[in-house]
């Protein structure tokens, strides 16, 4: 994709993120997304097949960036505990800084059709695998207990972080999400040892 096309693609995703966060997926029209992006309605269809494709692309793009951020900030030298802390910190920081993305990831994923949830699940998969990699490393180096079921635990960790963010949104963001990182990770570590 040329830089101009990439720029327009990103503008549309940014607009979709805002419109869907404010109106919900079902209450958002492609025309409203186009208007927010400052493009003609037909331009949307040069980049996306339909509204569902926009939502799936939004998840793939944003979660892909999140996983990339993890990879850039977590090194092999980090202990499993440090890596888990960084994942939680990056996850909470990103969503606290981008309230629209927080609403889309926390609310819309649960209200989408089964087909959409499956497609979005594929976008989440690398994130879940990264958590599992950290757990396996922690078991191997003795930081975490040997009998840890890493496949189940990766889901529990992801689900717990997800619930902390959802509770923060429902509360009206009355407190700092990032202030929850230390206690969340402490909870994880106590269960992992």
CSV table of C-alpha atoms in Angstrom, one decimal, residues 26-108:
chain,number,residue,atom,x,y,z
A,26,UNK,CA,-25.0,-1.6,15.0
A,27,UNK,CA,-25.7,2.1,15.4
A,28,UNK,CA,-22.8,3.2,13.2
A,29,UNK,CA,-23.3,3.7,9.5
A,30,UNK,CA,-20.6,3.6,6.9
A,31,UNK,CA,-21.7,7.1,5.8
A,32,UNK,CA,-21.0,8.4,9.3
A,33,UNK,CA,-17.6,6.7,9.4
A,34,UNK,CA,-16.8,8.3,6.0
A,35,UNK,CA,-17.9,11.7,7.2
A,36,UNK,CA,-15.7,11.5,10.3
A,37,UNK,CA,-12.8,10.4,8.1
A,38,UNK,CA,-13.3,13.2,5.7
A,39,UNK,CA,-13.8,10.9,2.7
A,40,UNK,CA,-16.6,10.1,0.3
A,41,UNK,CA,-18.8,7.2,1.2
A,42,UNK,CA,-17.6,5.2,-1.8
A,43,UNK,CA,-14.0,5.6,-0.7
A,44,UNK,CA,-14.7,3.3,2.2
A,45,UNK,CA,-15.5,0.5,-0.2
A,46,UNK,CA,-12.1,0.9,-1.9
A,47,UNK,CA,-10.5,-0.3,1.4
A,48,UNK,CA,-13.2,-2.4,3.0
A,49,UNK,CA,-15.9,-4.8,1.8
A,50,UNK,CA,-18.4,-3.7,4.4
A,51,UNK,CA,-18.9,-2.4,8.0
A,52,UNK,CA,-18.0,-5.9,9.4
A,53,UNK,CA,-14.7,-5.8,7.5
A,54,UNK,CA,-14.0,-2.4,9.0
A,55,UNK,CA,-14.4,-3.7,12.5
A,56,UNK,CA,-12.3,-6.8,11.9
A,57,UNK,CA,-9.6,-4.7,10.3
A,58,UNK,CA,-9.7,-2.3,13.3
A,59,UNK,CA,-9.1,-5.1,15.7
A,60,UNK,CA,-6.4,-6.6,13.5
A,61,UNK,CA,-4.6,-3.3,13.2
A,62,UNK,CA,-4.9,-2.1,16.8
A,63,UNK,CA,-4.2,-5.5,18.4
A,64,UNK,CA,-1.3,-6.0,15.9
A,65,UNK,CA,0.1,-2.7,17.0
A,66,UNK,CA,-0.3,-3.8,20.7
A,67,UNK,CA,1.5,-7.1,20.1
A,68,UNK,CA,4.2,-5.2,18.2
A,69,UNK,CA,4.5,-2.8,21.2
A,70,UNK,CA,4.9,-5.8,23.5
A,71,UNK,CA,7.6,-7.3,21.3
A,72,UNK,CA,9.5,-3.9,21.2
A,73,UNK,CA,9.3,-3.5,25.0
A,74,UNK,CA,9.8,-7.0,26.3
A,75,UNK,CA,13.2,-8.6,25.8
A,76,UNK,CA,14.4,-12.2,26.3
A,77,UNK,CA,16.4,-10.9,29.3
A,78,UNK,CA,13.3,-9.8,31.1
A,79,UNK,CA,12.1,-12.3,33.8
A,80,UNK,CA,8.7,-13.8,33.2
A,81,UNK,CA,7.4,-11.6,36.1
A,82,UNK,CA,8.9,-8.4,34.5
A,83,UNK,CA,7.4,-9.4,31.1
A,84,UNK,CA,4.0,-10.0,32.6
A,85,UNK,CA,4.2,-6.6,34.3
A,86,UNK,CA,5.1,-4.9,31.0
A,87,UNK,CA,2.2,-6.6,29.2
A,88,UNK,CA,-0.3,-5.4,31.8
A,89,UNK,CA,1.2,-1.9,31.9
A,90,UNK,CA,1.1,-1.5,28.1
A,91,UNK,CA,-2.4,-3.0,27.8
A,92,UNK,CA,-3.8,-0.7,30.5
A,93,UNK,CA,-1.9,2.4,29.3
A,94,UNK,CA,-2.9,2.0,25.7
A,95,UNK,CA,-6.6,1.7,26.6
A,96,UNK,CA,-6.5,4.5,29.2
A,97,UNK,CA,-4.9,6.8,26.6
A,98,UNK,CA,-7.4,5.8,23.9
A,99,UNK,CA,-10.9,5.6,25.4
A,100,UNK,CA,-12.5,5.0,22.0
A,101,UNK,CA,-10.4,1.9,21.4
A,102,UNK,CA,-11.3,0.8,25.0
A,103,UNK,CA,-15.0,1.0,24.3
A,104,UNK,CA,-14.7,-0.8,21.0
A,105,UNK,CA,-12.5,-3.6,22.3
A,106,UNK,CA,-14.4,-4.1,25.6
A,107,UNK,CA,-18.0,-3.5,24.5
A,108,UNK,CA,-18.3,-4.3,20.8
